[in-house]
Short mmCIF file of C-alpha atoms in Angstrom, two decimals:
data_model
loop_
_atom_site.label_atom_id
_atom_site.label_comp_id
_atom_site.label_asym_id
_atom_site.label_seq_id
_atom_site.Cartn_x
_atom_site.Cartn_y
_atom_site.Cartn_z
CA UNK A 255 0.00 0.00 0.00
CA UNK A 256 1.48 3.39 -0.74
CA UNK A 257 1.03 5.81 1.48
CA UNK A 258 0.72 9.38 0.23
CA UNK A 259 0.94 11.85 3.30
CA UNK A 260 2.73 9.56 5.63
CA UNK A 261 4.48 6.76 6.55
CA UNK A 262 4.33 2.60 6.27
CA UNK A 263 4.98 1.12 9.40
CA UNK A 264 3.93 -2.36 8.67
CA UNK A 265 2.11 -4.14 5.78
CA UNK A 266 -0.77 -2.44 4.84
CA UNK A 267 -0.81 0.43 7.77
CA UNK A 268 0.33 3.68 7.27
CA UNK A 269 1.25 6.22 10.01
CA UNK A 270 -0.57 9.48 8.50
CA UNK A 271 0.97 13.29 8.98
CA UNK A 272 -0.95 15.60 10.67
CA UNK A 273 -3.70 17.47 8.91
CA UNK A 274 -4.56 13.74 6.75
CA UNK A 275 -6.68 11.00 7.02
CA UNK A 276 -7.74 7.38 5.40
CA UNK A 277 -5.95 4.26 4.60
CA UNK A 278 -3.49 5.99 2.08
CA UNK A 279 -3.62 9.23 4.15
CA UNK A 280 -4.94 10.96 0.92
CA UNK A 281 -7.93 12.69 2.84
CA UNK A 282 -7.23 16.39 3.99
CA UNK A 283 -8.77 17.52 7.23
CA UNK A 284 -10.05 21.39 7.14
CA UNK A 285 -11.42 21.15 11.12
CA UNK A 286 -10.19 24.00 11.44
CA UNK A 287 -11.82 25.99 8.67
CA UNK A 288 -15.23 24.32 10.08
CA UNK A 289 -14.99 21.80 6.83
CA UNK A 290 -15.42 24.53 4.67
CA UNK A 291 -18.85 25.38 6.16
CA UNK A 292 -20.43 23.05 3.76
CA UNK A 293 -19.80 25.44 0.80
CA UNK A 294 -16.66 24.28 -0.95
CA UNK A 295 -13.99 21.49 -0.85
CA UNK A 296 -11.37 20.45 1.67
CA UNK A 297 -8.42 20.67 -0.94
CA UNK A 298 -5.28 20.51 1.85
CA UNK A 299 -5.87 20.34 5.56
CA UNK A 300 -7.48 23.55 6.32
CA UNK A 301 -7.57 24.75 3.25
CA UNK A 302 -11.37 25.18 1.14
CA UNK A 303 -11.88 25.81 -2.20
CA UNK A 304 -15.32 27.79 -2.58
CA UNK A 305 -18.07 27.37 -4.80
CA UNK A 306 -18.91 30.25 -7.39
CA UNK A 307 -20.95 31.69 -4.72
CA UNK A 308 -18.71 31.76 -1.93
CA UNK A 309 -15.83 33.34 -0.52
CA UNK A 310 -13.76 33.46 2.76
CA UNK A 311 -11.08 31.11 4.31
CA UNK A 312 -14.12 28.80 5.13
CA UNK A 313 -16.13 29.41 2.62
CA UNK A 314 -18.44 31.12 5.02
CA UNK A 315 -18.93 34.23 2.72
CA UNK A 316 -21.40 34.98 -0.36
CA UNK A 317 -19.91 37.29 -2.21
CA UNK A 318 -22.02 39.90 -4.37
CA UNK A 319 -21.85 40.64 -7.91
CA UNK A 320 -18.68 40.84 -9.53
CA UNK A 321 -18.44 44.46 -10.64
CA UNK A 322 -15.17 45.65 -11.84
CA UNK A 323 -12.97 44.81 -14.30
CA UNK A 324 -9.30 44.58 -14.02
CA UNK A 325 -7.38 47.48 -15.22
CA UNK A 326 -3.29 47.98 -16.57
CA UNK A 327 -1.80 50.99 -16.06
CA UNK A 328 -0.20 50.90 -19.55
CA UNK A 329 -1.81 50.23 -22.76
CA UNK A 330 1.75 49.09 -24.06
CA UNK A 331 5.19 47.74 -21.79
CA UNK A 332 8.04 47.98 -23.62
CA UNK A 333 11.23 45.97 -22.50
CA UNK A 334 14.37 45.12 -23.45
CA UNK A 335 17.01 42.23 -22.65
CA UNK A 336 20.92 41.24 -23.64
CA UNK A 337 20.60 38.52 -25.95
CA UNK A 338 23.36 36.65 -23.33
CA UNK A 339 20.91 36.91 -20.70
CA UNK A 340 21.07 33.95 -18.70
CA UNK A 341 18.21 32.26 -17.68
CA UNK A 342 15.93 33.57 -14.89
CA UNK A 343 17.09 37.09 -16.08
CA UNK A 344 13.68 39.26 -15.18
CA UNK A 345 12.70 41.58 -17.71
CA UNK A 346 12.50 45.19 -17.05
CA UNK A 347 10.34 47.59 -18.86
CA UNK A 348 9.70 51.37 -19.09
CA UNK A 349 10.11 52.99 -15.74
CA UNK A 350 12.19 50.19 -14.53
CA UNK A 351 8.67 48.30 -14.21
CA UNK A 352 9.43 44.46 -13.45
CA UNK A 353 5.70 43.49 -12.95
CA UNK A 354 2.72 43.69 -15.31
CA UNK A 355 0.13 44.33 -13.08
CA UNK A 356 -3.19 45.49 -13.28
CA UNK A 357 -5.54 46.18 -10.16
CA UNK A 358 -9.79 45.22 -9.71
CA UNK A 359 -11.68 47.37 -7.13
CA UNK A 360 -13.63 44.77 -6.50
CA UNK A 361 -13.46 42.21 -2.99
CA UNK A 362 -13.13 38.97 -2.09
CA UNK A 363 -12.47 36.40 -5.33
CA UNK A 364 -13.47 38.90 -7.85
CA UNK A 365 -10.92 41.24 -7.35
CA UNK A 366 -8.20 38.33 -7.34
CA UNK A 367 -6.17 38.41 -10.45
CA UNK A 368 -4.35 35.81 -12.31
CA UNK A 369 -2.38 36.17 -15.63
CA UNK A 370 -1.39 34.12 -18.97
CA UNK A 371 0.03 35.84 -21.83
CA UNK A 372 0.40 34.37 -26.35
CA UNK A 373 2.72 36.01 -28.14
CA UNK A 374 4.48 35.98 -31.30
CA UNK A 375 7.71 34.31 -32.24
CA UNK A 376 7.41 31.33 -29.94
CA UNK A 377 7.65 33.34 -27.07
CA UNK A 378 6.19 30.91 -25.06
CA UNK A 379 9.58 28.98 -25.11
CA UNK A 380 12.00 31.38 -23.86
CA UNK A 381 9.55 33.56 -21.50
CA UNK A 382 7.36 32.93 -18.80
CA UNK A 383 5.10 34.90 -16.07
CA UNK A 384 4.02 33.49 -12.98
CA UNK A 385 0.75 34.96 -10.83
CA UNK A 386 2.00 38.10 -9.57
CA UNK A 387 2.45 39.23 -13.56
CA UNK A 388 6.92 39.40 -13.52
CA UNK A 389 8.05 37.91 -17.63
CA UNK A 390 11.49 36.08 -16.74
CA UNK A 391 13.45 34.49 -19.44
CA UNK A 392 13.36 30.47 -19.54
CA UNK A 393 15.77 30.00 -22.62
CA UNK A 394 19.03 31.02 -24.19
CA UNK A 395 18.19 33.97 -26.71
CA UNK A 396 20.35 35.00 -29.81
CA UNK A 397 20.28 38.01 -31.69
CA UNK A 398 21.67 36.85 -34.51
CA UNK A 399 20.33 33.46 -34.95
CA UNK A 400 16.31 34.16 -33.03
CA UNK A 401 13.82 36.58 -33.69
CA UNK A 402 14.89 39.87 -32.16
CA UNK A 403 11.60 41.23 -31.04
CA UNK A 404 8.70 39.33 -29.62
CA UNK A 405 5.19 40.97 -29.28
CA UNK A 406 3.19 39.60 -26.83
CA UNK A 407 -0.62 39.81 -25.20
CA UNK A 408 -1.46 39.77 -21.17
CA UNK A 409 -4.55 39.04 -20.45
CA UNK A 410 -5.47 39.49 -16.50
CA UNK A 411 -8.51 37.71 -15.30
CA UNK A 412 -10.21 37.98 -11.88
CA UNK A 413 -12.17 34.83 -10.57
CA UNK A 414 -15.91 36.61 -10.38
CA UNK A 415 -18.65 34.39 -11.75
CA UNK A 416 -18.18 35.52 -14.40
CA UNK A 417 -14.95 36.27 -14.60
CA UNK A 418 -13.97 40.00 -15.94
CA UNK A 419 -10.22 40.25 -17.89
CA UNK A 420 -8.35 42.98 -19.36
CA UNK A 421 -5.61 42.63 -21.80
CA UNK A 422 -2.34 44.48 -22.57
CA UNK A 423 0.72 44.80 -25.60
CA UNK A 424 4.20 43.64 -23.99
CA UNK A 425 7.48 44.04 -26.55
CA UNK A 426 10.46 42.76 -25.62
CA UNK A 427 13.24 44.06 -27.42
CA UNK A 428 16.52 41.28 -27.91
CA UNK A 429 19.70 43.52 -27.58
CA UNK A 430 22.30 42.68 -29.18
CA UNK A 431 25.67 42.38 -27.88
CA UNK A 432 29.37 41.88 -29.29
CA UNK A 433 29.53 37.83 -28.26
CA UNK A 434 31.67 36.58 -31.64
CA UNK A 435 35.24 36.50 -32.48
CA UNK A 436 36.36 37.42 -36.02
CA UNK A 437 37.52 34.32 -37.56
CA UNK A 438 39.84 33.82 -40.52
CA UNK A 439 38.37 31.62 -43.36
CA UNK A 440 41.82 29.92 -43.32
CA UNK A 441 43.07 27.03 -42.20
CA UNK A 442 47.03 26.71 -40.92
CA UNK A 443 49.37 29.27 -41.56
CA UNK A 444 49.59 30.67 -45.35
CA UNK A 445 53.15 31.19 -47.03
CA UNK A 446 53.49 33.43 -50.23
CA UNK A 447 55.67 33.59 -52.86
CA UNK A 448 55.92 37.11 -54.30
CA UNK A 449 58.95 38.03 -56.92
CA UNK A 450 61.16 40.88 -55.71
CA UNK A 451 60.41 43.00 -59.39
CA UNK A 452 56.76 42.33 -59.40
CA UNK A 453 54.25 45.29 -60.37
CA UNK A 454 53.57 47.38 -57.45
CA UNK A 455 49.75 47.75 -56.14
CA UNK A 456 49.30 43.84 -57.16
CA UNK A 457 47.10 41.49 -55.00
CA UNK A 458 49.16 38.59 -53.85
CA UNK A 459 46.93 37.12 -51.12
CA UNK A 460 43.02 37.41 -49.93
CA UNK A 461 42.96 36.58 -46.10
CA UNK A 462 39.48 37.79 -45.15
CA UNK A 463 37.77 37.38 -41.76
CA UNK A 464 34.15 36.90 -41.02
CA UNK A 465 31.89 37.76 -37.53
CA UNK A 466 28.51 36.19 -36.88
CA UNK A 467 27.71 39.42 -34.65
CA UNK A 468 25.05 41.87 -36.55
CA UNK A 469 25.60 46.06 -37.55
CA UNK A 470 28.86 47.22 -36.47
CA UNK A 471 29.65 44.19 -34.25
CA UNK A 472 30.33 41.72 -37.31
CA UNK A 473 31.62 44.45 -39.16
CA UNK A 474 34.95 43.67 -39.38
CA UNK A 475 38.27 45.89 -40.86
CA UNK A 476 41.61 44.30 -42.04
CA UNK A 477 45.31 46.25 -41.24
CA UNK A 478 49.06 45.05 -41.08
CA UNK A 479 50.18 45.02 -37.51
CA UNK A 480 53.21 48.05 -38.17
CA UNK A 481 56.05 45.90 -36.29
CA UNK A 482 55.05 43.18 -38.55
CA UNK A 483 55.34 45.39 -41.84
CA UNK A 484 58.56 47.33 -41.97
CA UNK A 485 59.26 50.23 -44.34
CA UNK A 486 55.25 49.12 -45.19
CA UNK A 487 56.27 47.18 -47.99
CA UNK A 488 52.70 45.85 -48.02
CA UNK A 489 49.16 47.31 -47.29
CA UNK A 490 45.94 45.55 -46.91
CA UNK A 491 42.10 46.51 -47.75
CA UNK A 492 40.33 46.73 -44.85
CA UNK A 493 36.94 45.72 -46.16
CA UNK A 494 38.46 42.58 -48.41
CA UNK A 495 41.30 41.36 -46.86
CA UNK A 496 43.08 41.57 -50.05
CA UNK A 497 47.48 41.40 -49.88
CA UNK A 498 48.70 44.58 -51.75
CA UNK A 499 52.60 45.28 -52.50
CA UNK A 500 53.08 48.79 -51.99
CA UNK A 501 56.86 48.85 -52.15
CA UNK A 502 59.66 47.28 -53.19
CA UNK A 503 60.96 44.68 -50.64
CA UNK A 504 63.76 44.71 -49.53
CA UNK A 505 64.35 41.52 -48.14
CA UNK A 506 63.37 37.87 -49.14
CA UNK A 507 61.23 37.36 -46.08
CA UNK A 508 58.54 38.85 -44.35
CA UNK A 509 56.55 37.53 -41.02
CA UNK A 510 53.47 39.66 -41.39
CA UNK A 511 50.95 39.36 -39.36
CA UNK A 512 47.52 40.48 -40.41
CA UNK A 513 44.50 41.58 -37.43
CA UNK A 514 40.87 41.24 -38.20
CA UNK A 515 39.25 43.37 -35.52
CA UNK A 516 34.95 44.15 -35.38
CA UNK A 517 33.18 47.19 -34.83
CA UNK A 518 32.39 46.12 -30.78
CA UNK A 519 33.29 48.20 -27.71
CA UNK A 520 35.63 47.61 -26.98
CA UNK A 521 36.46 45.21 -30.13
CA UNK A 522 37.22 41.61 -30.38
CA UNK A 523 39.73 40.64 -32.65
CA UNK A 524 41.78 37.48 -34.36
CA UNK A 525 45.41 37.19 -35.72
CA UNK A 526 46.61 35.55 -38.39
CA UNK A 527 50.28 34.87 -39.51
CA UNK A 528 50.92 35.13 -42.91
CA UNK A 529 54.80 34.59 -44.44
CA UNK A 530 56.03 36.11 -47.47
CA UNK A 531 59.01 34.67 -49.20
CA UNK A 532 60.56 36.92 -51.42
CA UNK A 533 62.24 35.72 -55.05
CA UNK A 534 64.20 37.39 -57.57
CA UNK A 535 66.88 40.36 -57.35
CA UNK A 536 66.06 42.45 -54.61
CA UNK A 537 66.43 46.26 -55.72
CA UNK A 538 67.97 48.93 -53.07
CA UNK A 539 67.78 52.41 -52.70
CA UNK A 540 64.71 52.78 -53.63
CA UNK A 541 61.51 55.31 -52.43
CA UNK A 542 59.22 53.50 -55.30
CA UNK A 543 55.55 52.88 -53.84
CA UNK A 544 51.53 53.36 -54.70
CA UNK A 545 49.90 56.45 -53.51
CA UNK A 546 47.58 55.80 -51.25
CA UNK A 547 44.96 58.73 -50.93
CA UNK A 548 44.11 59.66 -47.89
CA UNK A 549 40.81 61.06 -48.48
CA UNK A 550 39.38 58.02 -50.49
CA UNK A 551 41.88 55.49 -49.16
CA UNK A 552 42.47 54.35 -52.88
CA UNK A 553 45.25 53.45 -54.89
CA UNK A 554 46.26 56.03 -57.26
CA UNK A 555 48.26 54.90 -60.62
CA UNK A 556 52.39 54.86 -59.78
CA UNK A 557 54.85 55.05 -62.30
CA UNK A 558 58.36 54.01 -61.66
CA UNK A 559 61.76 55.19 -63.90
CA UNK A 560 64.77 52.82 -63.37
CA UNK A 561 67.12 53.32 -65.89
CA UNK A 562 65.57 53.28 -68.99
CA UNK A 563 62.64 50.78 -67.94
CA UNK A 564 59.29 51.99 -66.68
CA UNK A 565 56.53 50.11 -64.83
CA UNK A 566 52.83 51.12 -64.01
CA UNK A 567 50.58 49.16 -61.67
CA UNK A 568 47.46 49.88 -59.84
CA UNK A 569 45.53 48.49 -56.61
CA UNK A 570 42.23 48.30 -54.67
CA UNK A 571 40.92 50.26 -51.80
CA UNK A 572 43.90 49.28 -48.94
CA UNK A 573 44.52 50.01 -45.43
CA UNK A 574 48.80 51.49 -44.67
CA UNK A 575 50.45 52.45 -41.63
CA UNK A 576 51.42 55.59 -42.86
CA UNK A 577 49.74 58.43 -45.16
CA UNK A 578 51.49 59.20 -48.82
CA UNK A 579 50.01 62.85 -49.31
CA UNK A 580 50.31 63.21 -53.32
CA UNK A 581 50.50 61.10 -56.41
CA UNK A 582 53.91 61.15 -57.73
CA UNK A 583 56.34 59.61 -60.45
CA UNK A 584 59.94 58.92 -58.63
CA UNK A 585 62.97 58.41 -60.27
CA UNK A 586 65.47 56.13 -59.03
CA UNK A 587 69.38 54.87 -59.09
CA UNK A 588 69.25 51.21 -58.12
CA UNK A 589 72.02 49.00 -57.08
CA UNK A 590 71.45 45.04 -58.01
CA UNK A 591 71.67 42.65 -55.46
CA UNK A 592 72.27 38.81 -56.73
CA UNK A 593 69.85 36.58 -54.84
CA UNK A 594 71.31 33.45 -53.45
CA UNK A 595 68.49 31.58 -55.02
CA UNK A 596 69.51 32.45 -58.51
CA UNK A 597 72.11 31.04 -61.06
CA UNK A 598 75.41 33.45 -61.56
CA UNK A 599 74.56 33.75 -65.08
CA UNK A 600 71.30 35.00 -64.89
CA UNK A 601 72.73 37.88 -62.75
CA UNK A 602 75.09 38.54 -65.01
CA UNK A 603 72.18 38.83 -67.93
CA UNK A 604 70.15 41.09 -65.61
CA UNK A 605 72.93 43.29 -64.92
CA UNK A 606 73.68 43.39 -68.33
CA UNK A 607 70.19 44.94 -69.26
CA UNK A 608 68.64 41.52 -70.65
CA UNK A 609 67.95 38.85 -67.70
CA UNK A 610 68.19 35.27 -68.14
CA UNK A 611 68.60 36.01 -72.26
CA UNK A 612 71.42 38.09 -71.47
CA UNK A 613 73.23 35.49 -69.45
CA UNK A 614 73.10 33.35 -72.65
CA UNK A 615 74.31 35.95 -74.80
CA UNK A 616 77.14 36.23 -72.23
CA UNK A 617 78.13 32.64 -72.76
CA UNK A 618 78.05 32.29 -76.13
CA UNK A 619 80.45 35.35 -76.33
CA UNK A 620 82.35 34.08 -73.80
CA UNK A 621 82.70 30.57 -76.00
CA UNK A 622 83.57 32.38 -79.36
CA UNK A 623 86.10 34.66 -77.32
CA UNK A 624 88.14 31.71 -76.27
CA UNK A 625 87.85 29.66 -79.35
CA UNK A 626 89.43 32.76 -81.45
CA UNK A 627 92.28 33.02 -78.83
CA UNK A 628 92.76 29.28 -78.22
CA UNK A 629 91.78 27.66 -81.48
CA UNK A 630 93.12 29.29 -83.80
CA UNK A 631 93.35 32.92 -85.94
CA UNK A 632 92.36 33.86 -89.12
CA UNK A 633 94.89 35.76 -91.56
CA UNK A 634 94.63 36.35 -95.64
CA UNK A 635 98.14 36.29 -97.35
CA UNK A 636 98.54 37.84 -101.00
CA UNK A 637 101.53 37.82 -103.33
CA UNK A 638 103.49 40.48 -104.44
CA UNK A 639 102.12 43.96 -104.99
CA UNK A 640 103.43 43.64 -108.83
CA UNK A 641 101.30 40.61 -108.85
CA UNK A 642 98.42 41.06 -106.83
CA UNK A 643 96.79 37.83 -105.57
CA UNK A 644 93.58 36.27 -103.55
CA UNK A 645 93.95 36.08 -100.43
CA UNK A 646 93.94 33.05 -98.65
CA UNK A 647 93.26 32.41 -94.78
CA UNK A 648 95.47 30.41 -92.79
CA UNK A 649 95.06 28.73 -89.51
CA UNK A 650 97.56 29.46 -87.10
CA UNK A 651 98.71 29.59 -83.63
CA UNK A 652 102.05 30.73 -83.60
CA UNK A 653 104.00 33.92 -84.01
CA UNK A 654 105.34 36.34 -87.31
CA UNK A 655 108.05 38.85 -87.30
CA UNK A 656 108.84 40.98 -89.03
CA UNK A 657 112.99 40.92 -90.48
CA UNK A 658 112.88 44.00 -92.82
CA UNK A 659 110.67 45.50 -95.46
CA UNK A 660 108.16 43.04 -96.77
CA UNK A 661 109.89 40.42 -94.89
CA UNK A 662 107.91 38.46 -92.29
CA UNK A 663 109.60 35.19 -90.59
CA UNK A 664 107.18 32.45 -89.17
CA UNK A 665 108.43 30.57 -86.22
CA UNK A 666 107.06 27.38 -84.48
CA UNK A 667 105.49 24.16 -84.74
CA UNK A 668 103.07 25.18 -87.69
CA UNK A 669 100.86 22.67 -88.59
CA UNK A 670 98.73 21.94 -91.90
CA UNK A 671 98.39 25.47 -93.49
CA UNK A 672 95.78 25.12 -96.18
CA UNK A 673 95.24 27.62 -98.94
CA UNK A 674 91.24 27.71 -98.31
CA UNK A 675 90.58 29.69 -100.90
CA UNK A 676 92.18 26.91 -103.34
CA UNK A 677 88.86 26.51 -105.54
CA UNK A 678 89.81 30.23 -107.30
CA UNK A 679 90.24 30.42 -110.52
CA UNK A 680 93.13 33.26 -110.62
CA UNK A 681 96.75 31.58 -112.26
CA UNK A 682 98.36 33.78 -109.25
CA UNK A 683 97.21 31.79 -106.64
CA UNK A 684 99.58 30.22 -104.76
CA UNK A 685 98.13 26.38 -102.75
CA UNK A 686 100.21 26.27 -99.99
CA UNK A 687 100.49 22.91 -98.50
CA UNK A 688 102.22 21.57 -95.24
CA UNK A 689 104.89 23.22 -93.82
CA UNK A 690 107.21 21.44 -91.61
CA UNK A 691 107.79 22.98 -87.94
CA UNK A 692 110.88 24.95 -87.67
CA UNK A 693 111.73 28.80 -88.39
CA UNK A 694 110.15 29.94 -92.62
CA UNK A 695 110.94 32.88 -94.60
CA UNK A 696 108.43 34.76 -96.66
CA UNK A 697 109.24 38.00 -98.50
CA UNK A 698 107.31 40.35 -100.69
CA UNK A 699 104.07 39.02 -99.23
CA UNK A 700 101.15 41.82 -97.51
CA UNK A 701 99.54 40.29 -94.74
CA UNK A 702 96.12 41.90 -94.09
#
């Protein structure tokens, strides 16, 4: 046997608390309410519940007609709450009101008041009101996620027979509050390659950041972190997160870091590490950059003069550390650097005027150079100026003096000298075949 209002002391008895009665101890006694005088029910020991006609603690009372309606004091309540209010958070309207309530001049049961409240937006699940008319919030809210407003209708009814009720507007106004993080829409830390002579005011990276918050909260603006940026070789736009060079670099690595920061007070922000790695020749002594103007905080056309070679580039809308106050063309001298990363010859080429073409050029010269001085020479002997002659080219590698006037003596280990010319037709042309080494004579021969 279960015993509801006391205890079970053996099988089938039960030791009843005070104020019940029966087997289960499920019967309420109201002795001292007189039982309710015979006009409503014992509900809890000493406590009646009155018929429609009756009133007082023991139901003792008939009440009169019920008279008066209940009344709010405003036709509208207008509240507001964080949307990170935690649950149990009491809402508080105009006039710092915390309780809807509305009054009944009437006595007795029909001036007591109850309330219930419909809304809109399901605002049954994240607000309630108990009987003295307070709203308290049961759920989590989100501004950006939920319905921000919710529009609601009290209704207060008394307990005449019949009842009287009077109804009022409640809004309750979801504030919004600066509870997100920019985050990157990257994953791991980027590295970019960018070449050393590039056009300034390209875009060589897009690193933008997002915010779930709403208005200025999740707006969110890009920059360069200065320490991170010397000599601000690069800029970023602050609405796209778009990687600008600005400036020559002048170095062949950069640890930027790059800050997404929102529109909150104060903001929240996020980080992000980005590395450049800088290829090519790096160029020095040089105040070449893109105008930034101040007023639109646009990139303004840039031409650069270096030597006889002119580049133009252009950019977006960017963020810099520092303020360039008029569009300008600058002329520079530049010194060269070789970069480690490159072959010798294609420095040589780009010093030269022609990069990497150059540096073949270079070698080829360099290859026909020592062939001429190690391989062999090219000279045209004719006869006698009485009897001019063709003249024919010989090969040779050793020396000629000359041992008086028209005189020239050969000397050396001469090889195979070949008239090359020995298809001519001319009867003064002279074949001249091997030679032996040793010291030869010619006179009355021009050597051109």
């Amino acid at each position: 046997m279960f015993c509801r209002n006391g205890l079970c002391v053996s099988l089938d008895t039960c030791l009843c608390s005070p104020g019940w009665l029966g087997e289960r101890c499920d019967e309420p006694v109201c002795s001292d309410v007189v039982n309710c005088s015979g006009n409503g029910s014992c509900v809890s020991p000493n406590l009646c519940e009155s018929l429609d006609e009756y009133d007082g603690v023991d139901c003792s009372i008939r009440i009169g007609s019920n008279y008066h309606s209940p009344v709010f004091a405003y036709n509208w309540y207008n509240g507001t709450v964080p949307e990170n209010a935690p649950p149990g958070t009491i809402i508080v309207f105009q006039e710092n009101i915390t309780m809807i309530n509305a009054t009944d001049l009437d006595t007795g049961r029909n001036g007591k008041l109850e309330y219930t409240f419909s809304g809109s937006n399901g605002a049954e699940r994240f607000f309630n009101m108990d009987s003295q008319g307070q709203l308290s919030v049961v759920a989590k809210l989100d501004y950006d996620s939920l319905p921000q407003e919710f529009i609601m209708t009290v209704v207060a009814s008394d307990k005449g027979v019949p009842p009287k009720s009077a109804a009022t507007k409640v809004a309750i106004i979801v504030q919004d509050v600066n509870d997100n993080t920019p985050l990157f829409q990257l994953f791991g830390f980027p590295e970019i390659p960018v070449n050393a002579s590039g056009e300034l005011g390209r875009t060589v990276g897009r690193f933008l950041a997002t915010d779930k918050d709403s208005g200025s909260y999740g707006t969110v603006r890009h920059s360069i972190t200065n320490e991170s940026n010397p000599d601000a070789v690069f800029a970023v736009n602050e609405d796209t997160g778009e990687l600008i060079v600005v400036r020559y670099p002048a170095q062949y690595r950069y640890d930027l870091t790059i800050l997404a920061e929102d529109g909150g007070e104060p903001p929240k922000s996020a980080i992000l590490p980005v590395v450049i790695s800088v290829y090519g020749h790096l160029v020095e002594e040089r105040n070449d950059t893109v105008v930034v103007n101040p007023t639109t905080n646009t990139v303004a056309p840039v031409s650069t003069t270096l030597g006889s070679s002119s580049t133009t580039g252009t950019a977006g809308k960017v963020t810099s550390g520092e303020t360039v106050p008029t569009p300008k063309t600058t002329t520079t001298q530049a010194t060269v650097v070789k970069s480690p990363q490159e072959p010798w010859y294609q420095t040589v080429g780009f010093k030269a005027g022609a990069g990497a073409v150059g540096g073949v050029v270079a070698l080829c010269l360099t290859a026909v150079i020592a062939y001429r001085c190690f391989w062999g020479q090219k000279y045209k002997v004719s006869s006698t100026p009485e009897h001019p002659r063709r003249s024919s080219p010989m090969a040779y590698t050793h020396q000629m003096t000359s041992i008086g006037a028209n005189k020239y003596v050969m000397e050396g280990d001469i090889g195979n000298i070949e008239d090359i010319d020995a298809s001519a037709d001319s009867e003064n042309e002279t074949d001249f075949a091997s030679f032996p080494p040793g010291r030869h004579a010619f006179s009355n021969q021009a050597f051109t």
